[in-house]
Structures are given as structure tokens and as C-alpha cells.
Amino acid sequence: MTRQLSVQEALIYAMITMSATDNQMSDAELQRIGTVVKELPAFDGFDATTLVDHAQACGLLMSGTNGLDNVLDSIAASLPEHMRETAYVLACEVAASDEVLRAEEQRFLQLLSRRLGLSSLTTAALAHAAVARNRRP
């Protein structure tokens, strides 16, 4: 079942799902999501106080039958072509924020990139940029 989301909701679902993929939503990941929503132009006009509500709705969709597929379908169906790279790089930002990229997270990124129709060259560049931005000295 595909749920139609706003573009901003779809971006949030991509980040929340990435964070929840390894069953460990770290403080660093949650802080990154909050910062992204508050600072990026993609979220202009978005009411950040509703972020928890959207995260819960994403979790509810994810917990249902075929949850991951439904979330991925909803994200892909709700994003215009020009916002697909944004969704992917935001998921990468969340994954990179705790400096550990687990196998489950890598698998989610593969599934997301396929569902969004992104090339391997594009996804490699976006993932590398996210890791570089989150590196500590």
C-alpha cells in the first residue's frame, strides 16, 4: 500500500527509515535529522514541531505487512525527479552521522537507490560526500 506523502514527509521517511534500519536510532542520527529539518531549504515552511508525529507515522507504516517495501514505494511515489538525489544524500547523512555504517544501512541505501532510480556513480558520489562531511579529526 503506497501512501502519498508530501515531498518533505518523503525526505523525513527516508531519514527515519535509515536511522531505524539497524534497530538502533542513535542520538547522533536523531540530532542530524532534527538539524537537517531545521536548516535545509528543502524544509522551508515545514513545521519542525511535527517531526515526531511524522517519525511515528513512518514507524507505523514500516511495522505493517511489507513495511519496508511500502515505505520505499511511498518515498519514491512522492518525490519528483529533482528531489530523489536529495532523499538519498539525506539518508547517507543520517547513516554517516554516528560514524558507523552497518550492513543493514548499506542494504537500505541499495534498496533506496534502486527504488529512486539513481545511478551507481551518483550514489557513490553522494555517499562519499556525506561521509566526508561527517568525518572527525
CSV table of N, CA, C and O in Angstrom, one decimal:
chain,number,residue,atom,x,y,z
A,1,MET,N,0.8,-1.2,0.0
A,1,MET,CA,0.0,0.0,0.0
A,1,MET,C,0.9,1.2,0.0
A,1,MET,O,1.7,1.5,0.9
A,2,THR,N,0.8,2.0,-1.0
A,2,THR,CA,1.6,3.3,-1.2
A,2,THR,C,0.8,4.4,-0.6
A,2,THR,O,-0.3,4.7,-1.0
A,3,ARG,N,1.4,5.1,0.4
A,3,ARG,CA,0.8,6.3,1.0
A,3,ARG,C,1.4,7.5,0.3
A,3,ARG,O,2.6,7.6,0.2
A,4,GLN,N,0.6,8.4,-0.2
A,4,GLN,CA,1.1,9.7,-0.8
A,4,GLN,C,1.6,10.6,0.3
A,4,GLN,O,0.8,10.9,1.2
A,5,LEU,N,2.8,11.0,0.2
A,5,LEU,CA,3.4,11.9,1.2
A,5,LEU,C,3.7,13.2,0.5
A,5,LEU,O,3.9,13.3,-0.7
A,6,SER,N,3.9,14.2,1.3
A,6,SER,CA,4.5,15.5,0.8
A,6,SER,C,5.9,15.2,0.5
A,6,SER,O,6.5,14.3,1.0
A,7,VAL,N,6.6,16.1,-0.2
A,7,VAL,CA,8.0,15.9,-0.5
A,7,VAL,C,8.8,16.0,0.8
A,7,VAL,O,9.7,15.1,1.0
A,8,GLN,N,8.4,16.9,1.7
A,8,GLN,CA,9.1,16.9,3.0
A,8,GLN,C,8.9,15.7,3.8
A,8,GLN,O,9.8,15.2,4.4
A,9,GLU,N,7.7,15.2,3.8
A,9,GLU,CA,7.5,13.9,4.5
A,9,GLU,C,8.3,12.8,3.9
A,9,GLU,O,8.9,12.0,4.7
A,10,ALA,N,8.4,12.7,2.6
A,10,ALA,CA,9.2,11.6,2.0
A,10,ALA,C,10.6,11.7,2.4
A,10,ALA,O,11.3,10.7,2.6
A,11,LEU,N,11.2,12.9,2.4
A,11,LEU,CA,12.5,13.1,2.9
A,11,LEU,C,12.7,12.7,4.3
A,11,LEU,O,13.7,12.0,4.7
A,12,ILE,N,11.8,13.0,5.2
A,12,ILE,CA,11.8,12.6,6.6
A,12,ILE,C,11.7,11.1,6.7
A,12,ILE,O,12.5,10.4,7.4
A,13,TYR,N,10.8,10.4,5.9
A,13,TYR,CA,10.7,9.0,5.9
A,13,TYR,C,12.0,8.3,5.5
A,13,TYR,O,12.4,7.3,6.1
A,14,ALA,N,12.7,8.9,4.5
A,14,ALA,CA,14.0,8.3,4.1
A,14,ALA,C,15.0,8.4,5.3
A,14,ALA,O,15.7,7.4,5.5
A,15,MET,N,15.0,9.5,6.0
A,15,MET,CA,16.0,9.6,7.1
A,15,MET,C,15.6,8.8,8.3
A,15,MET,O,16.4,8.1,8.9
A,16,ILE,N,14.3,8.7,8.6
A,16,ILE,CA,13.9,7.9,9.8
A,16,ILE,C,14.1,6.5,9.5
A,16,ILE,O,14.6,5.7,10.4
A,17,THR,N,13.8,6.0,8.3
A,17,THR,CA,13.9,4.6,8.0
A,17,THR,C,15.4,4.2,8.0
A,17,THR,O,15.8,3.2,8.5
A,18,MET,N,16.3,5.1,7.5
A,18,MET,CA,17.7,4.8,7.6
A,18,MET,C,18.1,4.7,9.0
A,18,MET,O,18.8,3.8,9.4
A,19,SER,N,17.7,5.6,9.9
A,19,SER,CA,18.0,5.5,11.3
A,19,SER,C,17.6,4.3,12.0
A,19,SER,O,18.2,3.7,12.8
A,20,ALA,N,16.4,3.8,11.6
A,20,ALA,CA,15.8,2.6,12.2
A,20,ALA,C,16.2,1.3,11.7
A,20,ALA,O,16.0,0.3,12.2
A,21,THR,N,16.9,1.3,10.5
A,21,THR,CA,17.2,0.1,9.8
A,21,THR,C,18.0,-0.9,10.7
A,21,THR,O,17.8,-2.1,10.6
A,22,ASP,N,18.9,-0.4,11.5
A,22,ASP,CA,19.7,-1.3,12.3
A,22,ASP,C,19.1,-1.5,13.7
A,22,ASP,O,19.8,-2.0,14.6
A,23,ASN,N,17.9,-1.1,13.9
A,23,ASN,CA,17.2,-1.2,15.2
A,23,ASN,C,17.9,-0.4,16.3
A,23,ASN,O,17.7,-0.7,17.5
A,24,GLN,N,18.7,0.6,15.9
A,24,GLN,CA,19.4,1.4,16.9
A,24,GLN,C,19.4,2.9,16.5
A,24,GLN,O,20.3,3.3,15.8
A,25,MET,N,18.3,3.6,16.8
A,25,MET,CA,18.3,5.0,16.4
A,25,MET,C,19.1,5.8,17.4
A,25,MET,O,18.7,6.1,18.5
A,26,SER,N,20.4,6.1,17.0
A,26,SER,CA,21.3,6.7,17.9
A,26,SER,C,21.0,8.2,18.1
A,26,SER,O,20.3,8.8,17.2
A,27,ASP,N,21.5,8.7,19.2
A,27,ASP,CA,21.3,10.2,19.4
A,27,ASP,C,21.9,11.0,18.3
A,27,ASP,O,21.3,12.0,17.9
A,28,ALA,N,23.1,10.6,17.8
A,28,ALA,CA,23.7,11.3,16.7
A,28,ALA,C,22.8,11.3,15.4
A,28,ALA,O,22.7,12.4,14.8
A,29,GLU,N,22.2,10.2,15.1
A,29,GLU,CA,21.3,10.1,14.0
A,29,GLU,C,20.0,11.0,14.2
A,29,GLU,O,19.6,11.8,13.3
A,30,LEU,N,19.5,11.0,15.4
A,30,LEU,CA,18.3,11.8,15.6
A,30,LEU,C,18.6,13.3,15.6
A,30,LEU,O,17.8,14.1,15.1
A,31,GLN,N,19.7,13.6,16.2
A,31,GLN,CA,20.2,15.0,16.1
A,31,GLN,C,20.4,15.5,14.7
A,31,GLN,O,20.0,16.6,14.3
A,32,ARG,N,21.0,14.6,13.9
A,32,ARG,CA,21.2,15.0,12.5
A,32,ARG,C,19.9,15.3,11.8
A,32,ARG,O,19.7,16.2,11.0
A,33,ILE,N,18.9,14.4,12.0
A,33,ILE,CA,17.6,14.6,11.4
A,33,ILE,C,17.0,15.9,11.8
A,33,ILE,O,16.5,16.7,11.0
A,34,GLY,N,17.0,16.2,13.1
A,34,GLY,CA,16.5,17.4,13.6
A,34,GLY,C,17.2,18.7,13.0
A,34,GLY,O,16.6,19.6,12.6
A,35,THR,N,18.5,18.6,12.9
A,35,THR,CA,19.3,19.7,12.3
A,35,THR,C,18.9,19.9,10.8
A,35,THR,O,18.7,21.0,10.3
A,36,VAL,N,18.9,18.8,10.1
A,36,VAL,CA,18.5,18.8,8.7
A,36,VAL,C,17.2,19.5,8.5
A,36,VAL,O,17.0,20.4,7.6
A,37,VAL,N,16.2,19.1,9.2
A,37,VAL,CA,14.9,19.6,9.1
A,37,VAL,C,14.8,21.1,9.4
A,37,VAL,O,14.1,21.9,8.8
A,38,LYS,N,15.6,21.6,10.4
A,38,LYS,CA,15.6,23.0,10.7
A,38,LYS,C,16.4,23.8,9.8
A,38,LYS,O,16.1,25.0,9.6
A,39,GLU,N,17.4,23.3,9.1
A,39,GLU,CA,18.4,24.1,8.4
A,39,GLU,C,18.3,24.1,6.8
A,39,GLU,O,18.6,25.0,6.2
A,40,LEU,N,17.9,23.0,6.3
A,40,LEU,CA,17.9,22.8,4.8
A,40,LEU,C,16.8,23.5,4.1
A,40,LEU,O,15.6,23.5,4.6
A,41,PRO,N,17.0,24.1,3.0
A,41,PRO,CA,16.0,24.8,2.2
A,41,PRO,C,14.8,23.8,1.8
A,41,PRO,O,13.7,24.3,1.6
A,42,ALA,N,15.1,22.6,1.7
A,42,ALA,CA,14.1,21.6,1.3
A,42,ALA,C,12.9,21.6,2.3
A,42,ALA,O,11.8,21.2,2.0
A,43,PHE,N,13.2,22.1,3.5
A,43,PHE,CA,12.2,22.1,4.6
A,43,PHE,C,11.7,23.5,4.9
A,43,PHE,O,11.1,23.6,6.0
A,44,ASP,N,11.9,24.4,4.1
A,44,ASP,CA,11.4,25.8,4.3
A,44,ASP,C,9.9,25.6,4.4
A,44,ASP,O,9.2,25.0,3.6
A,45,GLY,N,9.3,26.3,5.4
A,45,GLY,CA,7.9,26.3,5.7
A,45,GLY,C,7.4,25.0,6.4
A,45,GLY,O,6.2,24.9,6.7
A,46,PHE,N,8.3,24.1,6.7
A,46,PHE,CA,7.9,22.8,7.3
A,46,PHE,C,7.8,23.1,8.8
A,46,PHE,O,8.7,23.7,9.4
A,47,ASP,N,6.8,22.6,9.5
A,47,ASP,CA,6.6,22.8,11.0
A,47,ASP,C,7.5,21.7,11.7
A,47,ASP,O,7.0,20.6,11.7
A,48,ALA,N,8.6,22.1,12.1
A,48,ALA,CA,9.5,21.1,12.8
A,48,ALA,C,8.9,20.5,14.0
A,48,ALA,O,9.4,19.4,14.4
A,49,THR,N,8.0,21.1,14.6
A,49,THR,CA,7.3,20.5,15.8
A,49,THR,C,6.5,19.3,15.5
A,49,THR,O,6.2,18.5,16.4
A,50,THR,N,6.3,19.0,14.2
A,50,THR,CA,5.5,17.8,13.8
A,50,THR,C,6.5,16.6,13.4
A,50,THR,O,6.0,15.6,13.0
A,51,LEU,N,7.8,16.8,13.6
A,51,LEU,CA,8.7,15.8,13.2
A,51,LEU,C,8.5,14.5,13.9
A,51,LEU,O,8.5,13.4,13.3
A,52,VAL,N,8.2,14.5,15.2
A,52,VAL,CA,7.9,13.3,15.9
A,52,VAL,C,6.7,12.6,15.4
A,52,VAL,O,6.7,11.4,15.2
A,53,ASP,N,5.7,13.3,15.1
A,53,ASP,CA,4.4,12.7,14.5
A,53,ASP,C,4.7,12.0,13.2
A,53,ASP,O,4.2,10.9,12.9
A,54,HIS,N,5.5,12.7,12.3
A,54,HIS,CA,5.9,12.0,11.1
A,54,HIS,C,6.8,10.8,11.3
A,54,HIS,O,6.6,9.8,10.6
A,55,ALA,N,7.7,10.9,12.2
A,55,ALA,CA,8.5,9.7,12.5
A,55,ALA,C,7.7,8.5,13.0
A,55,ALA,O,7.9,7.4,12.6
A,56,GLN,N,6.7,8.8,13.8
A,56,GLN,CA,5.8,7.8,14.3
A,56,GLN,C,4.9,7.2,13.2
A,56,GLN,O,4.7,6.0,13.1
A,57,ALA,N,4.5,8.0,12.3
A,57,ALA,CA,3.7,7.6,11.1
A,57,ALA,C,4.6,6.7,10.2
A,57,ALA,O,4.1,5.6,9.7
A,58,CYS,N,5.8,7.0,10.1
A,58,CYS,CA,6.7,6.2,9.3
A,58,CYS,C,6.9,4.9,10.0
A,58,CYS,O,6.9,3.8,9.3
A,59,GLY,N,7.1,4.9,11.3
A,59,GLY,CA,7.3,3.7,12.0
A,59,GLY,C,6.1,2.8,11.9
A,59,GLY,O,6.2,1.5,11.8
A,60,LEU,N,4.9,3.4,12.0
A,60,LEU,CA,3.7,2.6,11.8
A,60,LEU,C,3.6,1.9,10.5
A,60,LEU,O,3.3,0.7,10.4
A,61,LEU,N,3.9,2.7,9.4
A,61,LEU,CA,3.9,2.1,8.1
A,61,LEU,C,4.9,1.0,8.0
A,61,LEU,O,4.7,0.0,7.4
A,62,MET,N,6.1,1.2,8.5
A,62,MET,CA,7.2,0.3,8.5
A,62,MET,C,6.8,-1.0,9.2
A,62,MET,O,7.2,-2.1,8.8
A,63,SER,N,6.0,-1.0,10.3
A,63,SER,CA,5.7,-2.1,11.1
A,63,SER,C,4.6,-3.0,10.5
A,63,SER,O,4.4,-4.1,10.9
A,64,GLY,N,4.0,-2.5,9.4
A,64,GLY,CA,2.9,-3.3,8.8
A,64,GLY,C,3.4,-4.3,7.8
A,64,GLY,O,4.6,-4.5,7.7
A,65,THR,N,2.5,-5.1,7.3
A,65,THR,CA,2.8,-6.1,6.3
A,65,THR,C,3.6,-5.4,5.1
A,65,THR,O,3.2,-4.3,4.6
A,66,ASN,N,4.7,-6.0,4.7
A,66,ASN,CA,5.5,-5.4,3.6
A,66,ASN,C,6.0,-4.0,3.9
A,66,ASN,O,6.1,-3.2,3.1
A,67,GLY,N,6.3,-3.8,5.2
A,67,GLY,CA,6.6,-2.4,5.7
A,67,GLY,C,7.7,-1.7,4.9
A,67,GLY,O,7.5,-0.6,4.5
A,68,LEU,N,8.8,-2.3,4.8
A,68,LEU,CA,9.9,-1.6,4.1
A,68,LEU,C,9.6,-1.3,2.7
A,68,LEU,O,9.8,-0.2,2.2
A,69,ASP,N,8.9,-2.3,2.0
A,69,ASP,CA,8.5,-2.0,0.6
A,69,ASP,C,7.5,-0.9,0.5
A,69,ASP,O,7.6,-0.1,-0.4
A,70,ASN,N,6.6,-0.9,1.5
A,70,ASN,CA,5.6,0.2,1.5
A,70,ASN,C,6.2,1.6,1.7
A,70,ASN,O,5.8,2.6,1.1
A,71,VAL,N,7.2,1.6,2.6
A,71,VAL,CA,7.9,2.9,2.9
A,71,VAL,C,8.6,3.3,1.7
A,71,VAL,O,8.6,4.5,1.2
A,72,LEU,N,9.4,2.4,1.1
A,72,LEU,CA,10.2,2.7,-0.1
A,72,LEU,C,9.3,3.2,-1.3
A,72,LEU,O,9.5,4.1,-2.0
A,73,ASP,N,8.1,2.5,-1.5
A,73,ASP,CA,7.2,2.8,-2.5
A,73,ASP,C,6.6,4.2,-2.3
A,73,ASP,O,6.5,5.0,-3.2
A,74,SER,N,6.3,4.5,-1.0
A,74,SER,CA,5.7,5.8,-0.7
A,74,SER,C,6.7,7.0,-0.9
A,74,SER,O,6.4,8.0,-1.4
A,75,ILE,N,8.0,6.7,-0.5
A,75,ILE,CA,9.0,7.7,-0.8
A,75,ILE,C,9.2,8.0,-2.3
A,75,ILE,O,9.1,9.1,-2.7
A,76,ALA,N,9.3,6.9,-3.0
A,76,ALA,CA,9.6,7.0,-4.5
A,76,ALA,C,8.4,7.7,-5.2
A,76,ALA,O,8.6,8.6,-6.0
A,77,ALA,N,7.2,7.3,-4.8
A,77,ALA,CA,6.0,7.8,-5.4
A,77,ALA,C,5.7,9.3,-5.1
A,77,ALA,O,5.1,10.0,-5.9
A,78,SER,N,6.3,9.8,-4.0
A,78,SER,CA,6.0,11.1,-3.5
A,78,SER,C,7.1,12.1,-3.9
A,78,SER,O,6.9,13.3,-3.8
A,79,LEU,N,8.2,11.7,-4.4
A,79,LEU,CA,9.3,12.6,-4.8
A,79,LEU,C,9.4,12.9,-6.3
A,79,LEU,O,9.4,11.9,-7.1
A,80,PRO,N,9.4,14.2,-6.6
A,80,PRO,CA,9.6,14.5,-8.0
A,80,PRO,C,11.1,14.1,-8.4
A,80,PRO,O,11.9,14.0,-7.4
A,81,GLU,N,11.4,14.0,-9.6
A,81,GLU,CA,12.7,13.5,-10.1
A,81,GLU,C,13.8,14.3,-9.4
A,81,GLU,O,14.9,13.8,-9.0
A,82,HIS,N,13.7,15.7,-9.4
A,82,HIS,CA,14.7,16.5,-8.9
A,82,HIS,C,15.0,16.4,-7.4
A,82,HIS,O,16.0,17.0,-6.9
A,83,MET,N,14.1,15.7,-6.7
A,83,MET,CA,14.3,15.6,-5.2
A,83,MET,C,14.8,14.2,-4.8
A,83,MET,O,15.1,14.0,-3.6
A,84,ARG,N,15.0,13.3,-5.8
A,84,ARG,CA,15.4,12.0,-5.5
A,84,ARG,C,16.9,11.9,-4.9
A,84,ARG,O,17.1,11.2,-4.0
A,85,GLU,N,17.8,12.7,-5.5
A,85,GLU,CA,19.1,12.7,-5.0
A,85,GLU,C,19.2,13.3,-3.6
A,85,GLU,O,20.0,12.9,-2.8
A,86,THR,N,18.3,14.3,-3.4
A,86,THR,CA,18.2,14.9,-2.0
A,86,THR,C,17.8,13.8,-1.0
A,86,THR,O,18.5,13.7,0.1
A,87,ALA,N,16.8,13.0,-1.3
A,87,ALA,CA,16.4,12.0,-0.4
A,87,ALA,C,17.6,11.0,-0.1
A,87,ALA,O,17.8,10.6,1.1
A,88,TYR,N,18.3,10.6,-1.1
A,88,TYR,CA,19.4,9.7,-1.0
A,88,TYR,C,20.5,10.3,-0.1
A,88,TYR,O,21.0,9.6,0.8
A,89,VAL,N,20.9,11.5,-0.4
A,89,VAL,CA,22.0,12.1,0.3
A,89,VAL,C,21.6,12.3,1.8
A,89,VAL,O,22.5,12.2,2.7
A,90,LEU,N,20.4,12.7,2.0
A,90,LEU,CA,19.9,12.8,3.4
A,90,LEU,C,20.0,11.5,4.2
A,90,LEU,O,20.4,11.5,5.4
A,91,ALA,N,19.6,10.4,3.5
A,91,ALA,CA,19.7,9.1,4.2
A,91,ALA,C,21.2,8.8,4.5
A,91,ALA,O,21.5,8.3,5.5
A,92,CYS,N,22.1,9.2,3.5
A,92,CYS,CA,23.5,9.0,3.7
A,92,CYS,C,24.0,9.8,4.9
A,92,CYS,O,24.9,9.4,5.7
A,93,GLU,N,23.5,11.0,5.0
A,93,GLU,CA,23.9,11.9,6.1
A,93,GLU,C,23.6,11.3,7.5
A,93,GLU,O,24.4,11.3,8.4
A,94,VAL,N,22.4,10.7,7.6
A,94,VAL,CA,22.0,10.1,8.8
A,94,VAL,C,22.9,8.9,9.1
A,94,VAL,O,23.3,8.7,10.2
A,95,ALA,N,23.1,8.1,8.1
A,95,ALA,CA,24.0,6.9,8.2
A,95,ALA,C,25.4,7.3,8.7
A,95,ALA,O,26.0,6.6,9.5
A,96,ALA,N,25.9,8.3,8.1
A,96,ALA,CA,27.3,8.8,8.4
A,96,ALA,C,27.4,9.5,9.8
A,96,ALA,O,28.5,9.6,10.3
A,97,SER,N,26.3,10.0,10.3
A,97,SER,CA,26.3,10.8,11.5
A,97,SER,C,26.9,10.1,12.7
A,97,SER,O,27.5,10.8,13.6
A,98,ASP,N,26.7,8.8,12.8
A,98,ASP,CA,27.3,8.1,14.0
A,98,ASP,C,28.6,7.4,13.7
A,98,ASP,O,29.1,6.6,14.5
A,99,GLU,N,29.1,7.7,12.5
A,99,GLU,CA,30.5,7.2,12.1
A,99,GLU,C,30.6,5.7,11.9
A,99,GLU,O,31.7,5.2,11.8
A,100,VAL,N,29.4,5.0,11.9
A,100,VAL,CA,29.4,3.6,11.7
A,100,VAL,C,28.4,3.2,10.6
A,100,VAL,O,27.2,3.6,10.8
A,101,LEU,N,28.8,2.6,9.6
A,101,LEU,CA,27.9,2.2,8.5
A,101,LEU,C,27.7,0.7,8.6
A,101,LEU,O,28.6,-0.1,8.2
A,102,ARG,N,26.6,0.3,9.1
A,102,ARG,CA,26.3,-1.1,9.3
A,102,ARG,C,25.8,-1.8,8.0
A,102,ARG,O,25.3,-1.1,7.1
A,103,ALA,N,25.9,-3.1,8.0
A,103,ALA,CA,25.4,-3.8,6.8
A,103,ALA,C,24.0,-3.5,6.5
A,103,ALA,O,23.6,-3.4,5.3
A,104,GLU,N,23.1,-3.4,7.5
A,104,GLU,CA,21.7,-3.1,7.3
A,104,GLU,C,21.5,-1.8,6.7
A,104,GLU,O,20.6,-1.6,5.8
A,105,GLU,N,22.3,-0.8,7.1
A,105,GLU,CA,22.3,0.5,6.5
A,105,GLU,C,22.7,0.5,5.0
A,105,GLU,O,22.1,1.2,4.2
A,106,GLN,N,23.8,-0.2,4.7
A,106,GLN,CA,24.2,-0.3,3.4
A,106,GLN,C,23.1,-0.9,2.5
A,106,GLN,O,22.9,-0.5,1.4
A,107,ARG,N,22.5,-1.9,3.0
A,107,ARG,CA,21.4,-2.6,2.3
A,107,ARG,C,20.3,-1.7,2.0
A,107,ARG,O,19.7,-1.6,0.9
A,108,PHE,N,19.9,-0.9,3.0
A,108,PHE,CA,18.8,0.1,2.8
A,108,PHE,C,19.2,1.1,1.8
A,108,PHE,O,18.3,1.5,0.9
A,109,LEU,N,20.4,1.6,1.8
A,109,LEU,CA,20.8,2.5,0.8
A,109,LEU,C,20.8,1.9,-0.6
A,109,LEU,O,20.4,2.6,-1.6
A,110,GLN,N,21.1,0.7,-0.8
A,110,GLN,CA,21.0,0.0,-2.1
A,110,GLN,C,19.5,-0.1,-2.5
A,110,GLN,O,19.2,0.2,-3.7
A,111,LEU,N,18.6,-0.4,-1.6
A,111,LEU,CA,17.2,-0.5,-1.9
A,111,LEU,C,16.7,0.8,-2.3
A,111,LEU,O,15.9,1.0,-3.2
A,112,LEU,N,17.0,1.9,-1.5
A,112,LEU,CA,16.6,3.2,-1.8
A,112,LEU,C,17.0,3.7,-3.1
A,112,LEU,O,16.3,4.3,-3.9
A,113,SER,N,18.3,3.5,-3.4
A,113,SER,CA,18.8,4.0,-4.7
A,113,SER,C,18.1,3.3,-5.9
A,113,SER,O,17.8,3.9,-6.9
A,114,ARG,N,17.9,2.0,-5.8
A,114,ARG,CA,17.2,1.3,-6.8
A,114,ARG,C,15.7,1.8,-7.0
A,114,ARG,O,15.3,2.1,-8.1
A,115,ARG,N,15.0,2.0,-5.9
A,115,ARG,CA,13.7,2.5,-5.9
A,115,ARG,C,13.6,3.9,-6.5
A,115,ARG,O,12.6,4.2,-7.1
A,116,LEU,N,14.6,4.7,-6.2
A,116,LEU,CA,14.6,6.1,-6.7
A,116,LEU,C,15.2,6.2,-8.1
A,116,LEU,O,15.2,7.2,-8.7
A,117,GLY,N,15.7,5.1,-8.6
A,117,GLY,CA,16.3,5.1,-10.0
A,117,GLY,C,17.6,5.9,-10.1
A,117,GLY,O,17.8,6.4,-11.2
A,118,LEU,N,18.4,5.8,-9.1
A,118,LEU,CA,19.7,6.6,-9.1
A,118,LEU,C,20.8,5.7,-9.7
A,118,LEU,O,20.8,4.5,-9.3
A,119,SER,N,21.7,6.3,-10.4
A,119,SER,CA,22.8,5.5,-10.9
A,119,SER,C,23.8,5.2,-9.8
A,119,SER,O,23.9,5.9,-8.8
A,120,SER,N,24.6,4.2,-10.0
A,120,SER,CA,25.7,3.8,-9.0
A,120,SER,C,26.7,4.9,-8.9
A,120,SER,O,27.2,5.1,-7.8
A,121,LEU,N,27.0,5.6,-10.0
A,121,LEU,CA,28.0,6.7,-9.9
A,121,LEU,C,27.5,7.8,-9.0
A,121,LEU,O,28.2,8.4,-8.2
A,122,THR,N,26.2,8.2,-9.2
A,122,THR,CA,25.6,9.2,-8.4
A,122,THR,C,25.6,8.8,-7.0
A,122,THR,O,25.9,9.6,-6.1
A,123,THR,N,25.1,7.6,-6.7
A,123,THR,CA,25.0,7.2,-5.3
A,123,THR,C,26.4,7.1,-4.6
A,123,THR,O,26.5,7.5,-3.4
A,124,ALA,N,27.4,6.7,-5.3
A,124,ALA,CA,28.7,6.6,-4.8
A,124,ALA,C,29.2,8.0,-4.4
A,124,ALA,O,29.8,8.3,-3.3
A,125,ALA,N,29.0,9.0,-5.3
A,125,ALA,CA,29.4,10.4,-5.0
A,125,ALA,C,28.7,11.0,-3.8
A,125,ALA,O,29.3,11.6,-3.0
A,126,LEU,N,27.4,10.8,-3.8
A,126,LEU,CA,26.6,11.3,-2.7
A,126,LEU,C,27.0,10.7,-1.3
A,126,LEU,O,27.1,11.4,-0.3
A,127,ALA,N,27.2,9.4,-1.3
A,127,ALA,CA,27.6,8.7,-0.1
A,127,ALA,C,29.0,9.2,0.4
A,127,ALA,O,29.2,9.4,1.5
A,128,HIS,N,29.9,9.3,-0.6
A,128,HIS,CA,31.2,9.8,-0.2
A,128,HIS,C,31.2,11.2,0.3
A,128,HIS,O,31.9,11.5,1.3
A,129,ALA,N,30.4,12.0,-0.2
A,129,ALA,CA,30.3,13.4,0.3
A,129,ALA,C,29.7,13.4,1.7
A,129,ALA,O,30.2,14.2,2.5
A,130,ALA,N,28.7,12.6,2.0
A,130,ALA,CA,28.1,12.5,3.3
A,130,ALA,C,29.2,12.1,4.3
A,130,ALA,O,29.3,12.6,5.4
A,131,VAL,N,29.9,11.0,4.0
A,131,VAL,CA,31.0,10.5,4.9
A,131,VAL,C,32.0,11.6,5.1
A,131,VAL,O,32.4,11.8,6.3
A,132,ALA,N,32.4,12.3,4.1
A,132,ALA,CA,33.4,13.3,4.2
A,132,ALA,C,33.0,14.5,5.1
A,132,ALA,O,33.7,15.0,5.9
A,133,ARG,N,31.7,14.8,5.0
A,133,ARG,CA,31.1,15.9,5.8
A,133,ARG,C,31.1,15.5,7.3
A,133,ARG,O,31.1,16.4,8.1
A,134,ASN,N,31.0,14.3,7.6
A,134,ASN,CA,30.8,13.8,9.0
A,134,ASN,C,32.1,13.3,9.6
A,134,ASN,O,32.0,12.8,10.8
A,135,ARG,N,33.2,13.4,8.9
A,135,ARG,CA,34.4,12.9,9.5
A,135,ARG,C,34.9,13.8,10.6
A,135,ARG,O,34.8,15.0,10.5
A,136,ARG,N,35.5,13.2,11.6
A,136,ARG,CA,36.1,13.9,12.7
A,136,ARG,C,37.6,13.9,12.6
A,136,ARG,O,38.1,12.9,12.1
A,137,PRO,N,38.3,14.9,13.1
A,137,PRO,CA,39.7,14.9,13.0
A,137,PRO,C,40.4,13.8,13.9
A,137,PRO,O,39.8,13.3,14.8
